[in-house]
Structures are given as structure tokens and as C-alpha cells.
Amino acid sequence: MASTAATVATIAATFALAAATLSLKRDQENESGSSDGSVHAAAAAKTTTTEGGYESLIGNTPLVYLPKISSLLPNKDVNIFVKMESLNPGGTGKDRAARSMILDAERRGELPPPLSRKCRGMDCIYNGDHVGGIRKRDADASTGEAYESSNVQPNTNEKNNTHQFVTSQSNALSSNSKCTNTNINDFINIPENIHSAILTALHTTQTHGILIEGTSGSTGISLASLSASRGHATIVIMPDDQSSQKAEFLRRLGCGVVVVKNCGISNPDHYVNVARRVWEWLEVERRYDSYYWEEIMNSDEKRTINGHNGDFDGPSGIHQSAPKKLITAAFMNQFENLANVNSHYTTTGPEIYSQLDGKVDAFVMSAGTGGTLVGVGGYLKEQWYRENYPDHENLSHDKTQSQQIQKSESKREPPTIALVDPPGSSLYNKIKYGVAYASQQSERRLRRHRYDTLAEGIGLDRITANFGLGCEDGIVDWSNSSECKCGAFGRKIDALMNVKSSSATNQSNNTSARRKVISNNRSTSLSSSIVDDAISVTDQQAVYMAHYLLRHEGLFVGSSTAMNLVGALAIASQMTTKEGEEVKNVVTVVCDGGQRHTSRFWNRDFIVDDWGLVWPGDDSDIDDKQLLELLGISI
């Protein structure tokens, strides 16, 4: 318990430092009157500090030059920068995607509007299309029904129950959580720990809204933090190969947490599939409606939501007998939700472009969902084409004109967008050879961890909608980049987001509509995919880099960031400059701090005993030449 408290205190201190750093940075920016040539970046720079709260700290993170890492390069005209996404209030860049997905869900009606700023404790007033705390689409169903009274116990003896790794208990559960006045059939075949996590969310939500997500942890922390500030509750399903700090922190945020065994996406018990199933129980099958109304809304404390008590005797005339459908559950589905990639196209990419005055020669990072890599990469390439070919939308793009365009003089080449991939992930082979497969995916070779890597939150064995925009579905006609403010790639994202169904049950229709949009974006002479190259990085290389960064740059980072820096150094080492040419800039991302990785990546026993890797000596240091050799980088 003492170590847990210390861990939570460390994380809290880190977030406090991040908030203070961001506040100071923004004050300095305001004083200096820094200019911004990008439409998106200009909008981003004006955001947030006036509204306050958690959301006001998201984004506008510093871009930091790494002098020691850059000095390792033989070409002194190449610089390596890191975008400090660890300084977002949630400790990662996942705050950006979380905010975008929540706002998109609220806009679509998949979540209720957030609590008004006028809220006082539980006495809250909604904004938006709600009546008396009830969605208008449910107001017509306001005739009350009598529910059978029976004792309900969740299924604790379910055979082949694979969801038994963690039972999420919460102090938020009251004595009513035994489901005494609800139909027992609603809860058959729901494992006890999942049932408990759902009850936690039902007792926590202040808007009737519940977010559900399958995540390795970081996205869940961002979703839970934002949800808390907006009045929604969160249920997180996460695999068992993540650091214990993440699950513990999620519980401190009031989440319903379920930990399941890590397995392939084709397995129905994969954490994303379990999350979708929980959403179906709540939103589609409506299994918890009766419990929510009878045991929470009509409880002795007469919990008030939207300024009304359980009787709903409000201005709408709905009173006494309440409708069954109060719960509004939304499956965030970060891997397939294009609000994810859009958040980085509209914020992270413009920030990087503005911070380097458009002089970005490479963007290098790993991919979990692919949202950051593709969103930033798409924006950077779009801006390059817009700057170098401002009139090319008027060209017919026949072969002769294509040759003329390619001969056009440009001060800089298009930015290289490179993926960094850990062992066992199939994304490297997808970019390099067009086939999404890795030898570690053979079932007979799988270790305890699905991807054969200690890196958390990165690497996949499938192509997601977000990552697909950067490769197989990612052919973008850059000739349209200057037709509108959003640009060619932005317009493509918008088109795909607009065909998104408001219900996950219409997934087949979504796929058909997506293919139609993609088929209308076939290649021309100014077309390309977004992701150009891929680099495979080993766990051992990540360990070496992390220790070197701590000793020489003072950065305490997690496993994915260490891999990012190995990839950035590899790409930068291949760059050359001509006499009189401007310096070249390589950018990568500090995803999160090492504080979240002390039980695994920064645990000597785990690295040496569990993974058989080398732990750099505590008393000895890795010199520059040694590091390059250990990373397999030839200079």
C-alpha cells in the first residue's frame, strides 16, 4: 500500500509540474506575441486558457531540441527535436484524441451534453437537447412500468470466464448495488468483475452518460479525466500486460476497471471486443436500465441530476413514473474512430509546423492506433505541397505536366514520415512489403505477451482505420491541398467521419461507405501515401536509449518514447545536406514519462529476470560510440 501511495503521489506531482510548465510557457508566448502562419495552429493558439479546467491545459506542448542526441550525428546540420506530449495534463498526447472523441460523441448524441458550468455538486443543469435529464428521443417512452422484485446476483460461477484477472471494486458502490429490485435475467452471463465495473460507472455518472473503451491504459486515463470534468463516467477494459500503475490510477479517477488476458483481436475476449460487448449490454440490450432507475435514481438519497430529483417533476411535465432509457453509453473505439486522427491533424501537426516555421524534414514515431503518426504526417505533407505547388489544383496532371511538376525547384524535399515498430508487430512489414504479418504472430511462438515486446501501447497485428489512412487507404491527392482551409487530407478525414454511423451496430454499412469515399481518392501525379518508411526497434535498444536519455538529456521516459528516439536517430543519421542548404530537422514525440513504467520498463528485475535483457550498469555509463553500435546505427 505504501508503494502504491508513493506511485500515485509521484504521478500527481508529475501532472502538477506539467500544468505549471504549460502555464509558464503560455504566459511567455502571450508576452512575446509569437506569430502563427497556420490556420489550424492559429485557432489552437487562441484556445483553452480562457475556459479553464482540465481541457484548458491540453495541447500547445513545447518542442524541445536535444543537443546531446543531435551531437551523435556526423552531420552537424541535422537536428533532433521532441514534442513534449508528456506535458499534457493527463501525461500523454492521448488527451488530444480523448477530447476529440468525446466532443464528437456529444455532437452526434452518442453522449449527453456535458454538465453546465453552473453545476453545484450534484445539482446540475445540462446544456443541449435534453429535457429533465432525459434524452428527447426517450421522452415519448415516459410511461412507467412495474418491475418484478427479485434478488439479483451476478454470475460468479460462469464457466470459461476469462475476465477474472481483476475484480474492480469501488467506494462509490452503495448498499443498493446488490440489484435487489431488478430482473435477474438481465445479468446472466455477465462476469462479476465486469458487473462491478458497470455498477461503479452507474453510481458515478452525473449526466447518465458512460464512456466505454478498450485501452492499454493511457487513453483510458485521458478519457476518465476528461469525463470527470464533463460529468460522464468511464469504464475501461485493459490487457494484463500493462504496468500496474495505470490500473491503479484509473481506479483513483473513479473508473470501472476490468483487466483481461491479452490476446489477438480475433479472440472474442480481446480487450477491445470485451469493451464493445459491455457497450452492447448497456446501450443496445439495455440490461441496466431498470437497476439504474430503481436503485440509483429512486434511491433514498433521491440523487439529483439536472436540477431535479428522482420524481422528474420538471418543466417537461415528465414526472412520477420515469422512462426506462436514461443511460447513454458510447463506445469510444479509439482504433477505428477517425476523431482520433483528426485531433492530431488539427492540433499536433499545426503546432509542430508552426514551432519550426514549416521546416520539418522528418516525423518519426511508433503507432498504437496510428492516430498521431498519420494525423501529424498528413498535415505536414499537405502543408509542403500547399507551399511548393500553390497553383497545382488547376493542372490536369497528364504525363508531361507531371514531369514538369517533378522538376519544379523546391528548397526542401517533402517530409519523410517514418514508423517505428516494436518486435512482434505487423505494421513494419505492412509499410515495407505491403503485408501485415510478423513471425511472432505464429501461435506456437507466442510468449506470455501478445506482441513479444515490453513496450506498452504500441504495435499491432492488424490495420486500424486510423493507421490505414496512412498506408493502404492513404493515397491522398495533394493537388487539392490549396482549394480550402482544411486541405486535401483534412477533407478526406471529414468525408470519412461524416459517413460514420451513430451506432456501432451498422458497421457493415460504415465499411461500404468508407470504401466509396476512398475509391473517389485515386492517385494522380501528385498523390502519395502518408507513411513512407518503417524502422524496427528491439526492446534491448529501447532500454539502452532510455538509460542514455536519462543520463545525458535528463529525460525520464517510457518504453515507446525510447523506441521513438532510436528511430529518430536512425533516420537522422541517413540525412545529408548540400553546401548552403538549410539545416534539417527531425521530430519525434515524448509520449509519456517513466513514472508510469516503474513496475516494468524501469524495473531491473523485470528487465533482467523476466525478459533476459541487459540492464545498463548503475555505476558505468554508455559512451557515444558504444550507444551507436548497440543501436545498430552506422555513422
XYZ file of C-alpha atoms in Angstrom:
635
model
C 0.000 0.000 0.000
C 2.870 2.357 0.791
C 4.430 1.815 -2.643
C 1.056 2.368 -4.293
C 0.549 5.629 -2.445
C 4.057 6.718 -3.391
C 3.398 5.876 -7.024
C 0.162 7.845 -7.106
C 1.873 10.759 -5.378
C 4.669 10.673 -7.961
C 2.182 10.719 -10.827
C 0.246 13.559 -9.234
C 3.451 15.540 -8.779
C 4.337 14.948 -12.412
C 0.969 16.256 -13.580
C 1.302 19.293 -11.322
C 4.717 20.031 -12.829
C 3.253 19.623 -16.320
C 0.477 22.085 -15.526
C 2.921 24.628 -14.114
C 5.227 24.262 -17.117
C 2.400 24.733 -19.572
C 1.086 27.764 -17.702
C 4.529 29.392 -17.719
C 5.053 28.556 -21.391
C 1.759 30.109 -22.413
C 2.445 33.241 -20.379
C 5.756 33.600 -22.203
C 4.078 33.078 -25.575
C 1.493 35.739 -24.782
C 4.192 38.197 -23.752
C 6.298 37.585 -26.840
C 3.316 37.780 -29.174
C 4.530 34.775 -31.170
C 3.121 34.615 -34.685
C 1.496 31.614 -36.310
C 1.203 31.138 -40.062
C -1.152 28.160 -39.920
C -4.908 28.456 -39.851
C -5.243 25.436 -37.578
C -2.348 26.428 -35.334
C -3.706 29.961 -35.018
C -7.000 28.553 -33.851
C -5.227 26.203 -31.455
C -3.125 29.007 -30.005
C -6.251 31.004 -29.121
C -7.922 28.109 -27.365
C -8.308 26.859 -23.942
C -6.696 29.230 -21.447
C -9.874 31.316 -21.198
C -12.182 28.402 -20.387
C -10.173 26.841 -17.578
C -10.306 23.325 -16.199
C -8.598 20.184 -17.453
C -9.277 20.908 -21.117
C -7.500 24.268 -20.972
C -4.160 22.504 -20.460
C -4.394 20.180 -23.472
C -2.077 20.894 -26.372
C 0.414 23.662 -27.196
C 3.173 21.490 -25.738
C 6.824 22.548 -26.111
C 9.052 21.338 -28.941
C 12.476 20.706 -27.407
C 15.851 20.435 -29.133
C 18.009 17.537 -27.885
C 21.622 18.763 -28.051
C 23.335 15.583 -26.836
C 21.388 13.221 -29.083
C 21.878 15.558 -32.046
C 25.632 15.704 -31.363
C 25.857 11.965 -32.079
C 25.138 12.656 -35.745
C 28.087 13.062 -38.149
C 26.190 15.807 -39.987
C 26.008 18.761 -37.631
C 23.382 20.381 -39.854
C 20.765 17.849 -38.733
C 18.829 18.486 -35.518
C 16.573 16.197 -33.475
C 13.565 17.651 -31.660
C 10.992 16.074 -29.356
C 7.382 17.163 -28.982
C 6.749 17.005 -25.235
C 3.321 15.368 -25.254
C 4.062 14.089 -21.751
C 3.321 17.648 -20.573
C -0.369 17.377 -21.393
C -2.413 17.293 -18.167
C -3.032 13.560 -18.485
C 0.664 12.922 -19.005
C 0.332 11.864 -22.677
C -0.817 13.055 -26.084
C -3.840 10.797 -25.651
C -5.542 13.825 -24.101
C -5.919 15.246 -27.603
C -7.619 12.165 -29.033
C -9.772 11.745 -25.920
C -11.064 15.300 -26.148
C -11.797 14.939 -29.863
C -13.642 11.632 -29.452
C -15.746 12.862 -26.533
C -16.716 16.082 -28.303
C -17.590 14.120 -31.437
C -19.731 11.676 -29.426
C -21.562 14.559 -27.719
C -22.125 16.267 -31.063
C -23.614 13.090 -32.517
C -25.840 12.489 -29.492
C -23.986 9.324 -28.527
C -23.234 11.015 -25.183
C -25.328 13.563 -23.295
C -24.185 17.184 -23.264
C -21.660 17.956 -20.527
C -22.583 19.472 -17.210
C -23.153 23.191 -17.286
C -20.586 25.447 -15.672
C -23.437 26.409 -13.319
C -23.273 22.999 -11.636
C -23.096 22.883 -7.865
C -22.188 19.395 -6.744
C -24.924 17.014 -7.831
C -27.423 19.793 -8.527
C -26.577 20.164 -12.192
C -28.067 21.630 -15.327
C -27.397 20.168 -18.736
C -26.676 22.074 -21.893
C -28.254 20.909 -25.133
C -31.023 18.706 -26.363
C -32.192 17.192 -23.077
C -35.395 17.523 -21.117
C -35.357 16.983 -17.391
C -32.202 14.904 -17.683
C -33.859 12.678 -20.300
C -32.891 12.477 -23.947
C -35.701 13.772 -26.135
C -35.669 10.567 -28.143
C -36.660 8.748 -24.938
C -39.179 11.279 -23.658
C -42.024 9.631 -25.533
C -41.333 6.413 -23.678
C -42.003 8.022 -20.332
C -44.808 5.727 -19.268
C -43.726 3.898 -16.165
C -43.594 0.155 -15.845
C -43.642 -2.018 -12.774
C -40.569 -4.208 -12.486
C -40.557 -7.549 -10.773
C -38.853 -7.556 -7.446
C -36.185 -10.224 -7.101
C -32.733 -10.736 -5.689
C -30.101 -10.430 -8.399
C -26.604 -11.831 -8.124
C -24.140 -11.544 -10.996
C -22.838 -14.756 -12.482
C -19.817 -15.640 -10.348
C -19.504 -19.264 -11.490
C -19.514 -18.768 -15.232
C -17.537 -21.475 -16.964
C -14.545 -20.394 -19.058
C -14.724 -16.951 -17.506
C -11.654 -15.228 -18.935
C -12.394 -11.924 -17.219
C -11.264 -12.955 -13.750
C -7.916 -11.199 -13.533
C -9.055 -8.158 -11.581
C -12.296 -7.525 -9.765
C -12.890 -3.796 -9.815
C -14.443 -2.629 -6.566
C -15.263 0.986 -5.841
C -16.080 3.032 -2.795
C -18.799 4.588 -4.937
C -20.897 1.433 -4.650
C -23.671 1.782 -2.121
C -25.644 -0.861 -0.284
C -28.085 -0.764 -3.186
C -25.502 -2.349 -5.510
C -26.923 -5.829 -4.954
C -29.564 -5.132 -7.596
C -32.428 -6.090 -5.330
C -35.314 -4.790 -7.441
C -34.245 -5.806 -10.919
C -34.875 -8.702 -13.254
C -32.227 -11.369 -12.632
C -32.237 -12.362 -16.307
C -30.608 -9.042 -17.202
C -27.358 -10.072 -15.503
C -26.961 -13.718 -16.521
C -23.547 -14.425 -18.076
C -22.045 -11.102 -17.016
C -18.802 -11.865 -15.125
C -18.672 -10.459 -11.610
C -15.771 -8.049 -12.177
C -17.390 -6.593 -15.305
C -20.697 -6.265 -13.462
C -18.900 -4.470 -10.631
C -17.201 -2.073 -13.072
C -20.556 -1.233 -14.652
C -22.078 -0.508 -11.238
C -19.162 1.785 -10.455
C -19.932 3.791 -13.584
C -23.669 3.904 -12.904
C -23.067 5.331 -9.442
C -20.503 7.830 -10.745
C -22.135 9.423 -13.789
C -23.744 12.831 -13.320
C -25.181 13.055 -16.841
C -26.449 9.475 -17.406
C -23.540 9.252 -19.864
C -20.956 6.446 -19.741
C -17.832 6.149 -21.913
C -16.534 2.653 -22.590
C -13.118 1.932 -24.038
C -10.647 -0.864 -24.561
C -7.193 0.593 -23.954
C -3.698 -0.238 -22.791
C -4.210 2.438 -20.149
C -3.046 5.873 -21.321
C -6.139 6.633 -23.415
C -8.287 5.416 -20.540
C -6.623 7.871 -18.151
C -7.254 10.748 -20.553
C -10.868 9.704 -21.177
C -11.534 9.303 -17.464
C -10.012 12.675 -16.610
C -11.989 14.496 -19.289
C -15.153 12.579 -18.415
C -14.842 13.615 -14.802
C -14.633 17.262 -15.823
C -17.705 16.899 -18.068
C -19.813 14.778 -15.708
C -19.674 11.435 -17.541
C -18.499 8.098 -16.117
C -15.931 5.754 -17.674
C -15.461 2.001 -17.955
C -12.008 0.849 -19.079
C -11.131 -2.656 -20.287
C -7.366 -3.178 -20.414
C -4.967 -6.091 -21.086
C -2.982 -7.709 -18.298
C 0.473 -6.898 -19.715
C 0.402 -3.213 -18.744
C 2.021 -1.572 -15.742
C 0.067 -1.788 -12.505
C 0.344 1.990 -12.050
C -2.065 2.609 -14.919
C -4.852 0.429 -13.495
C -4.350 1.887 -10.034
C -4.514 5.450 -11.298
C -7.684 4.694 -13.282
C -9.372 3.448 -10.132
C -8.354 6.625 -8.330
C -10.131 8.547 -11.097
C -13.355 6.680 -10.262
C -13.293 4.375 -13.303
C -14.800 0.966 -13.519
C -11.691 -1.060 -14.435
C -11.600 -4.582 -15.862
C -8.303 -6.311 -16.675
C -8.424 -9.210 -19.141
C -5.862 -11.584 -20.573
C -4.016 -10.191 -23.583
C -4.814 -11.995 -26.813
C -5.324 -11.404 -30.535
C -8.105 -9.215 -31.874
C -9.770 -12.268 -33.442
C -10.371 -13.630 -29.945
C -13.763 -12.534 -28.537
C -12.022 -11.905 -25.207
C -9.600 -9.323 -26.626
C -9.942 -6.169 -24.533
C -11.429 -4.158 -27.412
C -14.034 -6.856 -28.094
C -14.931 -7.040 -24.402
C -15.391 -3.253 -24.348
C -17.741 -3.463 -27.327
C -19.706 -6.176 -25.551
C -20.088 -4.028 -22.427
C -21.391 -1.205 -24.636
C -23.949 -3.566 -26.169
C -25.178 -4.661 -22.731
C -25.732 -1.053 -21.712
C -26.826 0.742 -24.883
C -28.276 -1.938 -27.176
C -29.676 -4.603 -24.857
C -30.442 -2.050 -22.109
C -29.728 -4.581 -19.355
C -29.099 -1.994 -16.631
C -31.965 0.429 -17.249
C -34.214 -0.984 -14.544
C -31.431 -1.136 -11.983
C -30.307 2.411 -12.749
C -33.796 3.818 -12.291
C -34.931 1.823 -9.283
C -31.713 1.512 -7.274
C -29.998 4.811 -8.077
C -32.459 7.404 -9.387
C -35.125 6.396 -6.880
C -32.749 5.628 -4.033
C -33.283 7.005 -0.556
C -30.918 9.886 -1.136
C -33.053 10.967 -4.135
C -29.991 11.674 -6.198
C -30.441 14.883 -8.193
C -29.405 15.098 -11.809
C -30.140 18.105 -13.985
C -31.555 20.015 -11.059
C -34.412 17.544 -10.488
C -34.829 14.713 -8.068
C -35.916 11.176 -8.865
C -39.526 12.224 -9.472
C -38.535 14.321 -12.521
C -41.297 16.782 -11.742
C -39.793 19.311 -14.127
C -40.864 21.768 -16.798
C -41.281 18.994 -19.347
C -44.266 17.590 -17.487
C -42.499 14.242 -17.118
C -42.995 13.159 -13.539
C -43.643 10.312 -11.121
C -43.029 7.395 -13.487
C -39.741 7.854 -15.344
C -38.738 6.361 -18.684
C -36.583 3.271 -18.712
C -33.969 4.647 -21.092
C -31.830 7.025 -19.085
C -28.374 5.556 -19.638
C -26.471 6.824 -22.680
C -23.397 4.676 -23.338
C -20.771 5.366 -26.012
C -18.023 3.024 -27.197
C -15.063 5.289 -27.984
C -13.324 2.702 -30.208
C -10.103 4.712 -30.493
C -8.531 2.356 -33.039
C -11.299 2.861 -35.617
C -12.600 6.285 -34.549
C -11.338 8.913 -37.004
C -11.901 11.677 -34.462
C -8.580 10.309 -33.166
C -6.512 11.044 -36.286
C -8.430 14.282 -36.802
C -7.314 15.581 -33.394
C -3.667 15.349 -34.453
C -4.320 16.705 -37.928
C -5.962 19.804 -36.445
C -3.720 20.380 -33.390
C -0.455 18.432 -33.050
C 0.556 18.747 -36.706
C -0.098 22.508 -36.922
C 1.766 23.082 -33.661
C 4.895 21.272 -34.892
C 4.721 23.028 -38.265
C 4.425 26.424 -36.598
C 7.116 25.764 -33.981
C 9.681 25.007 -36.717
C 8.342 27.582 -39.194
C 7.430 24.771 -41.578
C 10.975 23.406 -41.663
C 10.217 19.783 -40.823
C 12.189 17.183 -42.793
C 11.061 14.043 -40.983
C 8.467 12.984 -38.440
C 9.265 9.674 -36.785
C 7.294 7.749 -34.166
C 5.666 4.480 -33.168
C 1.992 3.649 -33.634
C -0.624 2.329 -31.247
C -3.792 3.377 -33.006
C -1.804 5.249 -35.658
C -3.684 8.478 -34.968
C -0.677 10.660 -34.101
C 1.663 9.337 -36.800
C -0.908 9.634 -39.594
C -2.581 12.832 -38.389
C 0.685 14.735 -37.972
C 2.238 13.174 -41.068
C -0.768 14.015 -43.205
C -0.765 17.640 -42.075
C 2.983 18.102 -42.651
C 2.858 16.645 -46.155
C -0.231 18.648 -47.009
C 1.475 21.875 -45.968
C 4.580 21.035 -48.001
C 2.533 20.540 -51.171
C 0.497 23.656 -50.461
C 3.665 25.722 -50.081
C 5.538 24.305 -53.063
C 2.691 23.884 -55.540
C 0.182 26.631 -54.724
C -1.393 26.583 -58.194
C -1.310 22.882 -58.940
C -5.051 22.359 -58.462
C -5.506 23.891 -61.901
C -3.309 21.284 -63.584
C -4.788 18.340 -65.464
C -1.923 16.097 -64.329
C -1.128 14.420 -67.622
C 2.270 12.801 -68.006
C 4.030 15.875 -69.447
C 2.766 18.165 -66.726
C 3.665 15.570 -64.136
C 7.267 15.617 -65.300
C 7.282 19.405 -65.189
C 5.969 19.368 -61.660
C 8.608 16.893 -60.501
C 11.308 19.196 -61.920
C 9.959 22.143 -60.007
C 12.640 23.579 -57.742
C 11.990 23.323 -54.036
C 14.076 24.404 -51.094
C 13.169 21.251 -49.159
C 12.118 17.749 -50.064
C 8.704 16.521 -48.851
C 8.940 15.477 -45.181
C 9.671 11.817 -44.554
C 7.043 10.152 -42.350
C 8.531 7.049 -40.718
C 7.003 4.398 -38.463
C 8.931 2.938 -35.517
C 7.737 -0.590 -34.750
C 8.469 -2.947 -31.810
C 9.066 -6.708 -32.038
C 6.044 -8.819 -32.948
C 4.056 -6.005 -34.554
C 2.947 -6.441 -38.158
C 2.993 -2.747 -39.083
C 6.671 -2.705 -40.123
C 6.093 -5.361 -42.770
C 2.937 -3.582 -43.916
C 4.884 -0.412 -44.717
C 7.953 -2.175 -46.091
C 6.388 -5.038 -48.025
C 2.643 -4.455 -48.076
C 1.858 -7.479 -45.886
C 0.632 -7.070 -42.305
C 2.301 -10.061 -40.671
C 5.084 -10.753 -38.193
C 6.668 -14.130 -37.470
C 5.924 -13.739 -33.746
C 2.208 -13.970 -34.542
C 2.546 -17.703 -35.071
C 0.605 -19.135 -32.123
C 3.256 -21.725 -31.326
C 5.835 -18.955 -30.906
C 3.801 -16.528 -28.822
C 5.162 -15.616 -25.430
C 3.088 -14.549 -22.477
C 2.809 -11.117 -24.075
C 0.964 -10.918 -27.342
C 3.438 -8.826 -29.288
C 6.660 -10.229 -27.834
C 7.657 -6.787 -26.629
C 7.877 -4.983 -23.328
C 6.830 -1.723 -24.995
C 3.378 -0.624 -23.872
C 0.662 0.849 -26.053
C 2.397 0.433 -29.421
C 2.484 -2.254 -32.105
C -0.470 -4.020 -33.697
C -1.338 -7.229 -35.510
C -3.963 -5.539 -37.695
C -4.532 -2.405 -39.745
C -6.859 0.013 -37.994
C -8.935 2.726 -39.668
C -6.589 5.420 -38.323
C -3.390 3.693 -39.423
C -4.994 2.580 -42.686
C -5.320 6.218 -43.746
C -1.533 6.360 -43.750
C -0.915 3.295 -45.900
C -3.443 1.020 -47.596
C -6.308 3.544 -47.664
C -3.978 6.509 -47.514
C -3.474 7.542 -51.136
C -4.028 11.288 -50.966
C -4.288 13.568 -53.983
C -2.226 16.513 -52.759
C -3.210 18.522 -55.837
C -6.265 19.697 -53.903
C -4.329 20.941 -50.891
C -4.919 24.645 -51.522
C -8.578 24.514 -52.500
C -9.858 25.005 -48.965
C -8.595 25.686 -45.472
C -8.816 22.050 -44.402
C -6.659 20.809 -47.296
C -6.741 17.549 -49.212
C -6.135 15.210 -46.294
C -8.387 17.164 -43.963
C -11.203 16.971 -46.459
C -10.720 13.224 -46.734
C -10.926 12.800 -42.957
C -14.074 14.931 -42.843
C -15.704 12.858 -45.580
C -14.945 9.608 -43.782
C -16.118 10.948 -40.421
C -19.398 12.094 -41.968
C -20.233 8.564 -43.106
C -19.718 7.262 -39.581
C -22.903 5.756 -38.238
C -24.158 6.930 -34.860
C -24.487 3.288 -33.868
C -21.761 0.649 -33.855
C -24.371 -1.901 -34.974
C -24.236 -0.533 -38.529
C -20.593 -1.403 -39.007
C -21.089 -3.113 -42.382
C -22.776 -0.019 -43.786
C -19.910 2.081 -42.442
C -17.354 -0.094 -44.213
C -19.202 0.169 -47.523
C -19.478 3.949 -47.240
C -15.807 4.255 -46.307
C -14.767 2.266 -49.368
C -16.846 4.552 -51.565
C -15.111 7.638 -50.181
C -11.692 6.019 -50.554
C -12.415 4.946 -54.151
C -13.042 8.597 -55.022
C -9.499 9.477 -53.927
C -7.468 7.624 -56.522
C -3.924 8.574 -57.339
C -2.844 11.371 -59.649
C 0.616 12.691 -60.459
C 0.680 14.435 -57.069
C -0.563 11.514 -54.999
C 1.207 9.506 -52.331
C 0.608 7.623 -49.146
C 1.424 9.345 -45.874
C 3.759 6.853 -44.195
C 6.933 6.459 -46.270
C 9.241 4.223 -44.280
C 9.461 1.948 -41.245
C 12.153 1.064 -38.726
C 12.124 -1.979 -36.468
C 13.473 -1.398 -32.956
C 14.236 -4.081 -30.375
C 13.407 -3.998 -26.681
C 17.108 -4.031 -25.809
C 17.764 -0.992 -28.000
C 14.918 0.818 -26.231
C 16.447 0.018 -22.826
C 19.849 1.360 -23.895
C 18.315 4.550 -25.307
C 16.154 5.188 -22.225
C 19.149 4.977 -19.882
C 21.249 7.156 -22.185
C 18.498 9.798 -22.336
C 18.225 9.861 -18.562
C 21.987 10.255 -18.086
C 22.660 12.753 -20.888
C 19.426 14.656 -21.592
C 17.794 14.384 -18.156
C 14.637 12.894 -19.671
C 12.925 10.075 -17.756
C 10.834 8.385 -20.438
C 8.766 5.269 -21.062
C 9.364 2.416 -23.488
C 7.564 3.849 -26.509
C 9.437 7.159 -26.253
C 12.769 5.328 -26.079
C 11.852 3.460 -29.267
C 10.834 6.732 -30.904
C 14.272 8.227 -30.204
C 16.060 5.169 -31.608
C 14.028 5.562 -34.795
C 14.590 9.316 -34.992
C 18.354 8.860 -34.577
C 18.388 6.190 -37.296
C 16.503 8.418 -39.769
C 18.600 11.478 -38.923
C 21.862 9.555 -39.382
C 20.953 8.930 -43.040
C 20.347 12.602 -43.852
C 22.783 14.663 -45.873
C 22.895 18.365 -46.620
C 24.415 20.228 -49.528
C 26.597 23.293 -49.179
C 24.431 26.314 -48.499
C 21.398 24.167 -47.719
C 19.364 24.874 -44.611
C 19.659 22.636 -41.561
C 17.377 19.624 -41.476
C 15.019 18.912 -38.607
C 13.789 15.545 -37.397
C 10.863 15.461 -34.961
C 9.633 12.679 -32.704
C 7.417 12.502 -29.619
C 7.914 12.037 -25.880
C 4.752 10.019 -25.306
C 4.862 9.802 -21.518
C 7.190 9.833 -18.540
C 8.966 6.899 -16.958
C 6.866 7.330 -13.805
C 4.199 5.103 -15.373
C 6.713 2.363 -16.113
C 8.495 1.716 -12.825
C 6.959 -1.736 -12.396
C 8.120 -2.961 -15.816
C 10.374 -0.960 -18.127
C 12.267 0.729 -15.273
C 12.301 -2.379 -13.049
C 15.696 -4.104 -13.138
C 14.348 -7.477 -12.025
C 11.641 -7.384 -14.691
C 14.110 -6.474 -17.450
C 16.789 -8.993 -16.468
C 14.890 -11.910 -14.934
C 11.591 -11.823 -16.833
C 12.868 -10.699 -20.234
C 16.500 -11.793 -20.213
C 17.728 -8.370 -21.311
C 20.792 -6.425 -20.275
C 20.348 -3.698 -17.667
C 22.890 -0.906 -18.236
C 25.232 -0.710 -15.253
C 24.273 1.582 -12.437
C 27.867 2.748 -11.980
C 29.007 2.658 -15.597
C 27.887 4.805 -18.493
C 27.360 4.049 -22.178
C 29.605 6.307 -24.237
C 28.532 7.798 -27.544
C 30.307 5.294 -29.774
C 29.017 2.364 -27.742
C 25.450 3.616 -27.966
C 25.515 3.873 -31.763
C 26.965 0.358 -32.023
C 24.388 -1.040 -29.601
C 21.604 0.624 -31.600
C 22.948 -0.790 -34.861
C 23.436 2.676 -36.351
C 26.391 3.071 -38.695
C 27.913 6.523 -38.900
